[in-house]
PDB file of C-alpha atoms in Angstrom:
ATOM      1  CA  UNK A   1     119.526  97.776 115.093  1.00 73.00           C
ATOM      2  CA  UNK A   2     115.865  96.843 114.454  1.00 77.00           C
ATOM      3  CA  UNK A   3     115.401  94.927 111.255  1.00 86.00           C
ATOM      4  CA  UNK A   4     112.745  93.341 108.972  1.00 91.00           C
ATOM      5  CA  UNK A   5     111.933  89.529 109.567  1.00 93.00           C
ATOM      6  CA  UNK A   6     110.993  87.100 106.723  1.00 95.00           C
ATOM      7  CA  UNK A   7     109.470  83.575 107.632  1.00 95.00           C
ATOM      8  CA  UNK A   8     109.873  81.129 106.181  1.00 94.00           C
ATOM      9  CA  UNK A   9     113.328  81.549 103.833  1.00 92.00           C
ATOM     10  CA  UNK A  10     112.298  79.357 101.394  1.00 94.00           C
ATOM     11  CA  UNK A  11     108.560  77.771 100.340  1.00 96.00           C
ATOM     12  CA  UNK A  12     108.253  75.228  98.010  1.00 97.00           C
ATOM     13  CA  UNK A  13     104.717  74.419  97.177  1.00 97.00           C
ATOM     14  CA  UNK A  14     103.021  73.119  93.997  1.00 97.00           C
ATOM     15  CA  UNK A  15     100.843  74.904  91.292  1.00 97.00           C
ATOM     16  CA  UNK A  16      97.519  75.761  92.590  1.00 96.00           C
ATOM     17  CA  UNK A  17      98.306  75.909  96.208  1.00 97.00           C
ATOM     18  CA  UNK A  18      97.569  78.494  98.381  1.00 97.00           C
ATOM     19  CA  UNK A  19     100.884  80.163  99.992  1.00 97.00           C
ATOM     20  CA  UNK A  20     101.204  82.717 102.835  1.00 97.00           C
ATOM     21  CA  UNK A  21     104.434  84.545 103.419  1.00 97.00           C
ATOM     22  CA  UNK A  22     104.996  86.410 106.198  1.00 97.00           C
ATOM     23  CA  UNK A  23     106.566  89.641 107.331  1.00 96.00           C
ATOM     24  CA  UNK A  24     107.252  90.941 110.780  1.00 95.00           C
ATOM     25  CA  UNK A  25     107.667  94.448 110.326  1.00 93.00           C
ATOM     26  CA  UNK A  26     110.424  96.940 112.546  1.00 90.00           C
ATOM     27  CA  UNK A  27     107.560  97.475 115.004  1.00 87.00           C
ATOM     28  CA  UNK A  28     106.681 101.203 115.221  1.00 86.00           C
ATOM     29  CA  UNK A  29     107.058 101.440 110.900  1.00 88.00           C
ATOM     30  CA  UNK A  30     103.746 102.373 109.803  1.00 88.00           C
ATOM     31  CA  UNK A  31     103.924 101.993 105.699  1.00 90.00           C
ATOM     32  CA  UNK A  32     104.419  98.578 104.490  1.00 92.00           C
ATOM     33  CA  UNK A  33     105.296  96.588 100.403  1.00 93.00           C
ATOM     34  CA  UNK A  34     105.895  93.805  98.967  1.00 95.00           C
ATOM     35  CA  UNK A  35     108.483  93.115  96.374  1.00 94.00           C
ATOM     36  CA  UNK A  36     109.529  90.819  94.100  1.00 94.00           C
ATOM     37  CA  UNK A  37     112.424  89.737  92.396  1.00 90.00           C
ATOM     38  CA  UNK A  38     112.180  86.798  89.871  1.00 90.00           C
ATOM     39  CA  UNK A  39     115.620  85.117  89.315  1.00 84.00           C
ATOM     40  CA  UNK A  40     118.516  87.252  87.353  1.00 78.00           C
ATOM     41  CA  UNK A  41     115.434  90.425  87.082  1.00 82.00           C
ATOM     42  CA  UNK A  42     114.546  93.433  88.851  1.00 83.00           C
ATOM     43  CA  UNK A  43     113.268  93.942  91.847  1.00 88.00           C
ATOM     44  CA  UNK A  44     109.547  94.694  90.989  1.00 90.00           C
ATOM     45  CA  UNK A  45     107.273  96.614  93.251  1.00 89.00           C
ATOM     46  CA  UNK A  46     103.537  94.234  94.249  1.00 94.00           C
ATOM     47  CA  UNK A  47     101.702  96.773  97.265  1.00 93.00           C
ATOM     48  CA  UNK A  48     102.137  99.353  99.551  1.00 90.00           C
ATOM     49  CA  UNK A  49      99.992  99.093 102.830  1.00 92.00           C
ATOM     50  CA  UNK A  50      99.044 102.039 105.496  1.00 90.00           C
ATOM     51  CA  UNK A  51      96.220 102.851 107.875  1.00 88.00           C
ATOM     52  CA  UNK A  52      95.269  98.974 107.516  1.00 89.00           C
ATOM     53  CA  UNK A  53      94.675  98.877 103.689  1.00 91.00           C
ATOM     54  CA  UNK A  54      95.827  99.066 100.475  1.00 92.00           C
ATOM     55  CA  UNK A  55      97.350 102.436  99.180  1.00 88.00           C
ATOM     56  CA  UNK A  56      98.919 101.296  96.054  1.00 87.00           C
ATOM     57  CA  UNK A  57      99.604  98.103  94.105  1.00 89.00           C
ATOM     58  CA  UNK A  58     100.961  97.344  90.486  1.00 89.00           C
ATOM     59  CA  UNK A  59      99.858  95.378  87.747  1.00 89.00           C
ATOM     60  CA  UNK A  60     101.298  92.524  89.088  1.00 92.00           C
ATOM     61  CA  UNK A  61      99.149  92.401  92.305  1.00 94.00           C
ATOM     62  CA  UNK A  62      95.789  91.101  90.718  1.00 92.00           C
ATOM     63  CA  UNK A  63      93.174  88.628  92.657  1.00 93.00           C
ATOM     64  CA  UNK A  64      95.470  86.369  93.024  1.00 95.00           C
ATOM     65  CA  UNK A  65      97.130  88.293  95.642  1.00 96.00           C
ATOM     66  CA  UNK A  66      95.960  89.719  99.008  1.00 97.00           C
ATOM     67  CA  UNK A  67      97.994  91.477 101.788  1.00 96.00           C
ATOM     68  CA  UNK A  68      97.173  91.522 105.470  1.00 94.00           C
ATOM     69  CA  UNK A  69      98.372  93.072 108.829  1.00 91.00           C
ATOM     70  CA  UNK A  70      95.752  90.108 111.251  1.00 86.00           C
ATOM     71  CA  UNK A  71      97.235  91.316 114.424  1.00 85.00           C
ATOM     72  CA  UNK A  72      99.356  94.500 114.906  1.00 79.00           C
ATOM     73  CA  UNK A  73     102.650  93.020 114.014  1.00 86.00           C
ATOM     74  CA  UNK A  74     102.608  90.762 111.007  1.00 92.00           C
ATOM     75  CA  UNK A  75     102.070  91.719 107.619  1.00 95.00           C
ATOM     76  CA  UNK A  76     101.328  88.626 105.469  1.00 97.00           C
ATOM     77  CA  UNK A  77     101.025  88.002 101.486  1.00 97.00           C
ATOM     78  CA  UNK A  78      98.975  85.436 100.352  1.00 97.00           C
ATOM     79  CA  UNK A  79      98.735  84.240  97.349  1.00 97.00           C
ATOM     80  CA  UNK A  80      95.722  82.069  96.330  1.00 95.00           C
ATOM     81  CA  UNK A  81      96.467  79.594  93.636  1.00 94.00           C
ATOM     82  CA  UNK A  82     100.237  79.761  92.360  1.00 96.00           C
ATOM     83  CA  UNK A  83     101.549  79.717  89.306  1.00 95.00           C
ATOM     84  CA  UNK A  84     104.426  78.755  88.192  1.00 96.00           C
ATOM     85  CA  UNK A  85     105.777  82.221  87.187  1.00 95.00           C
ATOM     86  CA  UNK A  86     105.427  83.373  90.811  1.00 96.00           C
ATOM     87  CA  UNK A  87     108.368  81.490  91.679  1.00 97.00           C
ATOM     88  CA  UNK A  88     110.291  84.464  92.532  1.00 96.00           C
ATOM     89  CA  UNK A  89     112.155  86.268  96.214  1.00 94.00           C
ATOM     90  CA  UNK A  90     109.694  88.149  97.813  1.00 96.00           C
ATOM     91  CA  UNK A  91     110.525  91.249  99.745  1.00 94.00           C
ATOM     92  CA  UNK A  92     108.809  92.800 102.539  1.00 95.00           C
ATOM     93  CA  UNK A  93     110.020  95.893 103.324  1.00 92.00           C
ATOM     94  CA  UNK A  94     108.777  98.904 105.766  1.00 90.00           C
ATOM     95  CA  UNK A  95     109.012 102.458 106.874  1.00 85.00           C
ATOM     96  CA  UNK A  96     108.009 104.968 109.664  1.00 82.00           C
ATOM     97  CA  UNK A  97     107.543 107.836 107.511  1.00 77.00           C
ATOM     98  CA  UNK A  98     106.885 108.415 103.940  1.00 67.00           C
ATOM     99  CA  UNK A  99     109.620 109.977 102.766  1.00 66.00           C
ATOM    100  CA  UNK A 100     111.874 107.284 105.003  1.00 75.00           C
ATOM    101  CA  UNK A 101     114.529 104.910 103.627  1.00 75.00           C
ATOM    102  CA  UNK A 102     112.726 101.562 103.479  1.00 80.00           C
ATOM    103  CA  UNK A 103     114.182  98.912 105.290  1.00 85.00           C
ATOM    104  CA  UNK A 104     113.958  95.445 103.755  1.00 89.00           C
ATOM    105  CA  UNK A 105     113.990  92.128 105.258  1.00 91.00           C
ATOM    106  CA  UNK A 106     115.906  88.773 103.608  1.00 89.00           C
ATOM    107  CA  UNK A 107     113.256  87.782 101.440  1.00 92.00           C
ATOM    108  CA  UNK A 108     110.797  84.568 101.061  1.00 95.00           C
ATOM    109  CA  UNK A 109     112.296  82.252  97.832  1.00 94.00           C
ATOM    110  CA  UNK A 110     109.511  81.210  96.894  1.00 97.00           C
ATOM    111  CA  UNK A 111     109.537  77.918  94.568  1.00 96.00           C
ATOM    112  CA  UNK A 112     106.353  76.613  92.583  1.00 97.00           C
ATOM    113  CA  UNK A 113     106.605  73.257  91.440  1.00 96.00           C
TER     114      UNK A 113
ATOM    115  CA  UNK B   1     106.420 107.004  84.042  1.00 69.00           C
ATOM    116  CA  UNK B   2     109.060 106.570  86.048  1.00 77.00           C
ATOM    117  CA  UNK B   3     111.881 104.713  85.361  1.00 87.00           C
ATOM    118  CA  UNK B   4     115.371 103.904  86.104  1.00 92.00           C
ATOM    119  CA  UNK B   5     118.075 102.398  83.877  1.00 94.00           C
ATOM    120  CA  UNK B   6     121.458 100.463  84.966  1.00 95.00           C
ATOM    121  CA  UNK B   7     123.792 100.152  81.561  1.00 94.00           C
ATOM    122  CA  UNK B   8     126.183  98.150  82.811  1.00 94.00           C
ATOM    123  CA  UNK B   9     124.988  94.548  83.813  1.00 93.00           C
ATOM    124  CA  UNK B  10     128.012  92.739  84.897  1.00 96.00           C
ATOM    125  CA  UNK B  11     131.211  94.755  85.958  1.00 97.00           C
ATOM    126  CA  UNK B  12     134.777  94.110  88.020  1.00 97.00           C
ATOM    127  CA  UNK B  13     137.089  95.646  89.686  1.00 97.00           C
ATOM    128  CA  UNK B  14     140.504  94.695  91.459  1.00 97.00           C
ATOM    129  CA  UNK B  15     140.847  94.822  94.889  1.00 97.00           C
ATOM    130  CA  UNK B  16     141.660  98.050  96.137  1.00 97.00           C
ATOM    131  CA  UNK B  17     140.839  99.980  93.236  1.00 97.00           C
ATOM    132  CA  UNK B  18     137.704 102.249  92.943  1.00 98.00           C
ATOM    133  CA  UNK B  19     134.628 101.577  90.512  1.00 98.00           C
ATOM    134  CA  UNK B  20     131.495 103.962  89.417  1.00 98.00           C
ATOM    135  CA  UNK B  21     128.590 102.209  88.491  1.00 98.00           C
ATOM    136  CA  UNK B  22     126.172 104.011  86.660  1.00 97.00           C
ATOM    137  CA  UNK B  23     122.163 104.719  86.636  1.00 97.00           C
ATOM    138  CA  UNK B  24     119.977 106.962  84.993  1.00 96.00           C
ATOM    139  CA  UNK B  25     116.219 107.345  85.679  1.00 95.00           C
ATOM    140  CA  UNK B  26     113.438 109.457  84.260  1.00 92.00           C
ATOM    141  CA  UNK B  27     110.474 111.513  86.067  1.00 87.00           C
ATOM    142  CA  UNK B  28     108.117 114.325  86.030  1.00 85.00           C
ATOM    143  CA  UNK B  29     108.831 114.877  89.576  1.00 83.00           C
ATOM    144  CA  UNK B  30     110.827 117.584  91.325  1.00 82.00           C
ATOM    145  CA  UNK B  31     110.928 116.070  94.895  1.00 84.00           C
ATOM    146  CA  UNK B  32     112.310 112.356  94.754  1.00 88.00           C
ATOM    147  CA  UNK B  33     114.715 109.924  96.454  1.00 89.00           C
ATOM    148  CA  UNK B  34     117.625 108.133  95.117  1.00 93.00           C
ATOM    149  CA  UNK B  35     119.049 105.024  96.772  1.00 93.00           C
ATOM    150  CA  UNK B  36     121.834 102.419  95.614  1.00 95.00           C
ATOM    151  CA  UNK B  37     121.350  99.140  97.306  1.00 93.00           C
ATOM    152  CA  UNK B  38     123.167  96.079  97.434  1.00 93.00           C
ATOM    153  CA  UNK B  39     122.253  92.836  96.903  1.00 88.00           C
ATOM    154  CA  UNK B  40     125.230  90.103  98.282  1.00 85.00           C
ATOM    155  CA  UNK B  41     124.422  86.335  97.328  1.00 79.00           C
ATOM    156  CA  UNK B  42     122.524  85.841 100.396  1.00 72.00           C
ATOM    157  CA  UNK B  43     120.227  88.137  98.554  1.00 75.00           C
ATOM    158  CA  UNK B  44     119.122  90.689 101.582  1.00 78.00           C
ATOM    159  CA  UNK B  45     118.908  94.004 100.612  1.00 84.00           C
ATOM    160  CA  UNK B  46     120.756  96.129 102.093  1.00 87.00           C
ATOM    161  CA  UNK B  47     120.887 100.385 101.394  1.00 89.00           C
ATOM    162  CA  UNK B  48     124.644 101.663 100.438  1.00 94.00           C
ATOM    163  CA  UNK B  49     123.354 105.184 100.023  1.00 94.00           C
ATOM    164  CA  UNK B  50     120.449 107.858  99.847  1.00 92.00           C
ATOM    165  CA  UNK B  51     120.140 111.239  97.817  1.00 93.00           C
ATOM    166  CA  UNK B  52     117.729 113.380  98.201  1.00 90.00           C
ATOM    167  CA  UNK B  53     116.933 115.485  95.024  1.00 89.00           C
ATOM    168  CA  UNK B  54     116.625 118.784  96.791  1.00 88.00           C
ATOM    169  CA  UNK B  55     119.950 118.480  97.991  1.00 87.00           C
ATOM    170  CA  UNK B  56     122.915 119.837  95.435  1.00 85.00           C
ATOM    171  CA  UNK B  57     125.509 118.084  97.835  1.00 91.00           C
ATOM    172  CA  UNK B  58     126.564 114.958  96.842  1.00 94.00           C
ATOM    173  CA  UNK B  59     125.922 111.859  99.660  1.00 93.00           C
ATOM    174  CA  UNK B  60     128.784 110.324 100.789  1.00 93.00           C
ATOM    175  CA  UNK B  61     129.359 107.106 103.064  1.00 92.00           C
ATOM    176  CA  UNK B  62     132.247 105.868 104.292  1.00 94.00           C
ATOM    177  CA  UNK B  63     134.109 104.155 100.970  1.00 97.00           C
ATOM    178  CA  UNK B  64     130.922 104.712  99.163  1.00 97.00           C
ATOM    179  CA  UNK B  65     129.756 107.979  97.369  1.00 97.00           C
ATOM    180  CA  UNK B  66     127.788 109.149  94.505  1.00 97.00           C
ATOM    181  CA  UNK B  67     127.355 111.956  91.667  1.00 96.00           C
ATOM    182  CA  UNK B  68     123.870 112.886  91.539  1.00 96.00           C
ATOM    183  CA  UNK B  69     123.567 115.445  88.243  1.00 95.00           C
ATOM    184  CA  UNK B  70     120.127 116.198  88.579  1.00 92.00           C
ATOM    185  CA  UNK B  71     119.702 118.337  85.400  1.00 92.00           C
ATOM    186  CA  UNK B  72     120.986 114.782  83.841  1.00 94.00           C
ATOM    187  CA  UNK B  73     119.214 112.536  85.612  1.00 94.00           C
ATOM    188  CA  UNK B  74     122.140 111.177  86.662  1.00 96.00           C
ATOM    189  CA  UNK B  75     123.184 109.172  89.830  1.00 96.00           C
ATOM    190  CA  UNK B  76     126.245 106.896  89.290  1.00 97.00           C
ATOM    191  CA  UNK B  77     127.938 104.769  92.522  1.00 98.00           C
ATOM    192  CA  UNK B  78     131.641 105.565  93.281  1.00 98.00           C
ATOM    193  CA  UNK B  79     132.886 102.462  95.133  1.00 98.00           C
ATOM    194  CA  UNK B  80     136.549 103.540  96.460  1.00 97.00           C
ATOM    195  CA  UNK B  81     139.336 101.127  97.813  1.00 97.00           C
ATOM    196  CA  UNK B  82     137.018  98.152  96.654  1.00 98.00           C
ATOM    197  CA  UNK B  83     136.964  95.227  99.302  1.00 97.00           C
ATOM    198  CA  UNK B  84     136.289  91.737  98.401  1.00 96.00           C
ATOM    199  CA  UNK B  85     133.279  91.945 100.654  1.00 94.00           C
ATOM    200  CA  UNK B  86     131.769  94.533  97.978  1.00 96.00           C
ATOM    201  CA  UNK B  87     130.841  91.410  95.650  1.00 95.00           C
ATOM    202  CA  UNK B  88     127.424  91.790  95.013  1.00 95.00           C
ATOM    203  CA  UNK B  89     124.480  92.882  92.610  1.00 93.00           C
ATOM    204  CA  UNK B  90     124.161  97.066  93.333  1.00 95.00           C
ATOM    205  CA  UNK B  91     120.680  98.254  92.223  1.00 94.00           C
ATOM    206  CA  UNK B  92     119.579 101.797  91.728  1.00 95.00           C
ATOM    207  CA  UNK B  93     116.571 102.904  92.899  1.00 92.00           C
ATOM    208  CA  UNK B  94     114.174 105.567  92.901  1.00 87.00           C
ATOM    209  CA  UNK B  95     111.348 106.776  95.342  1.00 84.00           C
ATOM    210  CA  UNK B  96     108.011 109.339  94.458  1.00 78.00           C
ATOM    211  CA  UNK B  97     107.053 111.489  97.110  1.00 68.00           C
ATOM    212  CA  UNK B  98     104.368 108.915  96.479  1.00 64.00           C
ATOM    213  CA  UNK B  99     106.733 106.301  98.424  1.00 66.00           C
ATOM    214  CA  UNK B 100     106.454 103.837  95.942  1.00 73.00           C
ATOM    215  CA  UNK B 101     109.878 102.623  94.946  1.00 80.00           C
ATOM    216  CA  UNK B 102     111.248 101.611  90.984  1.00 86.00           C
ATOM    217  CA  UNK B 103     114.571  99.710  91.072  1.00 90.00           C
ATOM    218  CA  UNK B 104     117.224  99.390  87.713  1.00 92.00           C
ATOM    219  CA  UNK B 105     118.064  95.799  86.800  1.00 90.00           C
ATOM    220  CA  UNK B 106     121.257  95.980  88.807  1.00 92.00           C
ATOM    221  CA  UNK B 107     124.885  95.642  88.039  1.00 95.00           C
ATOM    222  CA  UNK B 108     126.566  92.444  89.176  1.00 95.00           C
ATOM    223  CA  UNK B 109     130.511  93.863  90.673  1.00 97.00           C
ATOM    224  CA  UNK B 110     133.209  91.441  90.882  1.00 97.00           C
ATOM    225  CA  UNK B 111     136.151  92.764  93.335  1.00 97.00           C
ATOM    226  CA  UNK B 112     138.943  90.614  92.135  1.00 97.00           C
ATOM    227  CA  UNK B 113     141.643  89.391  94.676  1.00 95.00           C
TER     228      UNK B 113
END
């Protein structure tokens, strides 16, 4: 069965670094998020991508944060200069349709030191 | 706004027995998506079950089924002949026709040996 792919597992980086997770998508999905989950919490939606740009994003995604698709297969979140409090599991997760079940991949742990 | 509440944080169950976990959720919409996930400690997330609100028939999968009471906006998680392998933080979720999902905190289940 086609799945979701996460790299890497687990970044560890330090406060004010720039991070870039990345997200291979099942590869004829055409909507695309991000997720969140900071330890013992809720999974909290970030973005939603289609047709190559943003369609919606929360609160939580502010200029700190920037989603990609560079080449037709990836799907990348960067985020520019972490904080602490985005130490969290990140989620990718995709879909063919819109009203589709979306399929999530194993998440980024992301640790800011 | 949408939202969905778990009440029960932390529950357990002995092995072989069944379990319901609960969720509620609030909207203005008449065409959602319901969805119980589950969330082992290698923290993928993986779907257990889908609803959609237009249906009156209750989903069912394998051990797993639910009792969506629309009117109540009410979808709890039967779990029947619990397996050890059910260990794991179940979160309820919710979808807009707008595809962007809203998860409940979760319920951590114990299946005791």
């Amino acid at each position: 069965e086609p799945e979701v792919t996460q790299t890497p597992s687990h970044q560890v980086t330090q406060m004010g670094q720039e991070v870039i997770l990345r997200c291979v998508p099942i590869s004829n999905h055409l909507y695309f998020y991000w997720y969140r989950q900071i330890l013992g919490q809720k999974v909290e939606f970030l973005v939603s991508f289609y047709n190559n740009e943003i369609s919606e994003k929360s609160e939580i995604f502010d200029d700190q944060f920037s989603v990609e698709r560079p080449d037709g297969s990836n799907f990348t979140l960067k985020i520019r200069s972490t904080k602490l409090e985005d130490s969290a599991m990140y989620f990718c997760a995709s879909i063919l349709r819109e009203t589709d079940t979306q399929y999530f991949g194993p998440g980024t742990r992301l640790t800011v030191l | 706004a949408q939202t969905v509440t778990q009440s029960q944080p932390e529950m357990s169950v002995q092995e072989a027995e069944t379990v319901t976990l609960s969720c509620t959720y609030d909207t203005s919409e008449n065409n959602y998506y319901l969805f119980w996930y589950k969330q082992p400690p290698s923290r993928q997330m993986i779907l257990v079950i889908r609803q959609e609100a237009y249906k009156q028939q209750n989903a069912t999968e394998n051990r797993f089924s639910v009792n969506f009471q629309k009117a109540a906006k009410s979808f709890s998680l039967k779990i029947s002949d619990s397996q050890l392998g059910d260990t794991a933080m179940y979160f309820c979720a919710f979808m807009t026709t707008g595809n962007q999902f809203y998860f409940g905190t979760g319920t951590s289940l114990t299946v005791i040996p």
